[in-house]
Tab-separated table of C-alpha atoms in Angstrom:
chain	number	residue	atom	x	y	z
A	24	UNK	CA	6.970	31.451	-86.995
A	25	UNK	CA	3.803	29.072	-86.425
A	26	UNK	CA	1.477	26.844	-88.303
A	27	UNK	CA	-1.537	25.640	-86.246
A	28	UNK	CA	-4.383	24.254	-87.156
A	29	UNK	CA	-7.226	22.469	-85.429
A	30	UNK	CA	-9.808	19.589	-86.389
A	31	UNK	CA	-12.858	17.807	-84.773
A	32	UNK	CA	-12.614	13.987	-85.055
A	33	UNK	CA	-15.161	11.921	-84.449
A	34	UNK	CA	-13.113	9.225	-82.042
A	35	UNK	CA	-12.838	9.685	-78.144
A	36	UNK	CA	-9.403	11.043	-77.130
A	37	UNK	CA	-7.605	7.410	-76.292
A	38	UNK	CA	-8.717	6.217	-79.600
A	39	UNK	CA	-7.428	9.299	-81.279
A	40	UNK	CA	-3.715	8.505	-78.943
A	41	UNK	CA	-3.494	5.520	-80.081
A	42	UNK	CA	-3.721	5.993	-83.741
A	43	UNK	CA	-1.125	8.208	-83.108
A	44	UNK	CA	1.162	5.397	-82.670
A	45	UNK	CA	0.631	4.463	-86.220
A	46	UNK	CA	1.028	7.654	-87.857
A	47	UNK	CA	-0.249	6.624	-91.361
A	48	UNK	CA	-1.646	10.460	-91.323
A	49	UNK	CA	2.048	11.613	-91.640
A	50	UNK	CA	3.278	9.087	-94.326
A	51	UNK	CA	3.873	5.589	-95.641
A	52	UNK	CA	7.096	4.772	-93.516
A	53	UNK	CA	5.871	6.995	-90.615
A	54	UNK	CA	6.351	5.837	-87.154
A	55	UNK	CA	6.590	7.611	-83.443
A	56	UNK	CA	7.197	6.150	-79.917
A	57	UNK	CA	5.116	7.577	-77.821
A	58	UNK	CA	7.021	8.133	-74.916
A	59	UNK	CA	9.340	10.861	-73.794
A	60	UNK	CA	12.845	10.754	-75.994
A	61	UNK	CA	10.743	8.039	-78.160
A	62	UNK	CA	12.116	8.168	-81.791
A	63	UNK	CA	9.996	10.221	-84.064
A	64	UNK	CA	10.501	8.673	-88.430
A	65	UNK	CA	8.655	9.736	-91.458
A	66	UNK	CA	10.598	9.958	-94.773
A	67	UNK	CA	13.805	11.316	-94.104
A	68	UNK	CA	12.231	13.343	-91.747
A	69	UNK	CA	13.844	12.211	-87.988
A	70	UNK	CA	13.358	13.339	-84.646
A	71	UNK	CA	12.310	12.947	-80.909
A	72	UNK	CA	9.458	12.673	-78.136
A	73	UNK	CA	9.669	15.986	-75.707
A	74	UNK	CA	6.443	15.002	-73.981
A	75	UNK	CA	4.281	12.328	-74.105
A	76	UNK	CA	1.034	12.738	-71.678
A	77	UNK	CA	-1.678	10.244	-72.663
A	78	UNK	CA	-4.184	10.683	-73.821
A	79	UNK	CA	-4.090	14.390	-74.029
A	80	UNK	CA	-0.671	16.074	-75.451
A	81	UNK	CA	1.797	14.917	-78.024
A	82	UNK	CA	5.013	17.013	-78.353
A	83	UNK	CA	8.163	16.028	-80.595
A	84	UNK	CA	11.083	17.888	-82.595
A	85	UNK	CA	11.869	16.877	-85.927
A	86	UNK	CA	13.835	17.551	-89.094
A	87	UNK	CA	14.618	16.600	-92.755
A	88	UNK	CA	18.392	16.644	-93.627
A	89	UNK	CA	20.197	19.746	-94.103
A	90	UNK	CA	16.704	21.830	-92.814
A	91	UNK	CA	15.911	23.457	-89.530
A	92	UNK	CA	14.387	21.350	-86.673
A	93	UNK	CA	10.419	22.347	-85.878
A	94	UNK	CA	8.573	21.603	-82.738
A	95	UNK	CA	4.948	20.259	-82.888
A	96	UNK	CA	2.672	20.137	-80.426
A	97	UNK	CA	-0.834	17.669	-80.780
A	98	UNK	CA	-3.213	18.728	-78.078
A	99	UNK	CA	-6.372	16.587	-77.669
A	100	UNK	CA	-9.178	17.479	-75.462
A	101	UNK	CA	-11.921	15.069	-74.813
A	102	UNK	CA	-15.865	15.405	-75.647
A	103	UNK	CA	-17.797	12.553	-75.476
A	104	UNK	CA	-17.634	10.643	-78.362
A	105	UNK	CA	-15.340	13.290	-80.424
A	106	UNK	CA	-12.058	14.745	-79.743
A	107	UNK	CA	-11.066	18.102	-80.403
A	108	UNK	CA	-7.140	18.209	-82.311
A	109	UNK	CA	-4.721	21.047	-82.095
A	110	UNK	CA	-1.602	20.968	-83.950
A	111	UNK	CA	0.993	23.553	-83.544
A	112	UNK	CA	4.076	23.476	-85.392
A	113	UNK	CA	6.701	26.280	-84.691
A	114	UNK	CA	10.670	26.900	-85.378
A	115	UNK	CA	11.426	27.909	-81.932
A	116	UNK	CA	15.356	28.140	-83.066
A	117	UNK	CA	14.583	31.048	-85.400
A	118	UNK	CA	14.743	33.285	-82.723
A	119	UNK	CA	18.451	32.310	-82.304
A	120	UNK	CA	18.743	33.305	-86.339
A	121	UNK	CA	17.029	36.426	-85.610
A	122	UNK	CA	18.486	37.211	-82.627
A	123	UNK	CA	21.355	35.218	-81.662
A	124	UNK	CA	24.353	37.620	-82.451
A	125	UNK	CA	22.609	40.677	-80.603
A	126	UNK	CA	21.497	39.006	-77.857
A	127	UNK	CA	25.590	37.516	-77.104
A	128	UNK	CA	26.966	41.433	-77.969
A	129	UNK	CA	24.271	42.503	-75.535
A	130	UNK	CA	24.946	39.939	-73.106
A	131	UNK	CA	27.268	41.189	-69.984
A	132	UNK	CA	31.081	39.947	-70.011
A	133	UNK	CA	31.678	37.003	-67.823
A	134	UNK	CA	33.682	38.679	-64.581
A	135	UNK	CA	36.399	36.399	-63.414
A	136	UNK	CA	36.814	35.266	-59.660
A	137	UNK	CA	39.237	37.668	-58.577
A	138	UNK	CA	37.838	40.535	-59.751
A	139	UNK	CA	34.306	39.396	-57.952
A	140	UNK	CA	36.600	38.904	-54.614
A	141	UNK	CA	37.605	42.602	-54.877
């Protein structure tokens, strides 16, 4: 469950960060702090900096009400006067949807302390 799609733009990388700041790319209303657990806005849409490593990686959660939270990952590698863009966006939860009920049945039962003292 991933969307990724990559762009050439012709801006060197700390250019490129910064107009990330100003996400009018995203929306209108859009805004992101750029820094780790930085508020992430666009629309309804809400969310938060994971990882914030200038000039180079962008990574924040976010979510519109009542939908599923997506992570999204901007990667952007330096080359002279251009800068190479990778954006992945992925629902890293859905495994929990997929998975979540056979992975606790699977999981071992918790032992209590006595019984590990035996």
């Amino acid at each position: 469950m991933e969307l990724s799609r990559e762009i050439t733009l012709p801006a060197p990388a700390d250019e490129v960060w910064r107009s990330l700041a100003e996400p009018a790319w995203l929306g209108e209303d859009a805004s992101i702090d750029l820094r780790p657990d930085g508020e992430v806005r666009v629309g309804d849409r809400t969310g938060f900096v994971e990882e914030a490593d200038e000039p180079s990686r962008l990574v924040f959660w976010w979510s519109a009400p009542g939908e599923d939270s997506t992570r999204v990952e901007l990667e952007l590698e330096a080359d002279g006067d251009e800068t190479h863009l990778r954006v992945v966006e992925s629902r890293p939860l859905a495994l929990l949807d997929l998975y979540g009920a056979e992975i606790v049945f699977d999981a071992p039962r918790p032992q209590q302390p006595e019984l590990l003292a035996a």
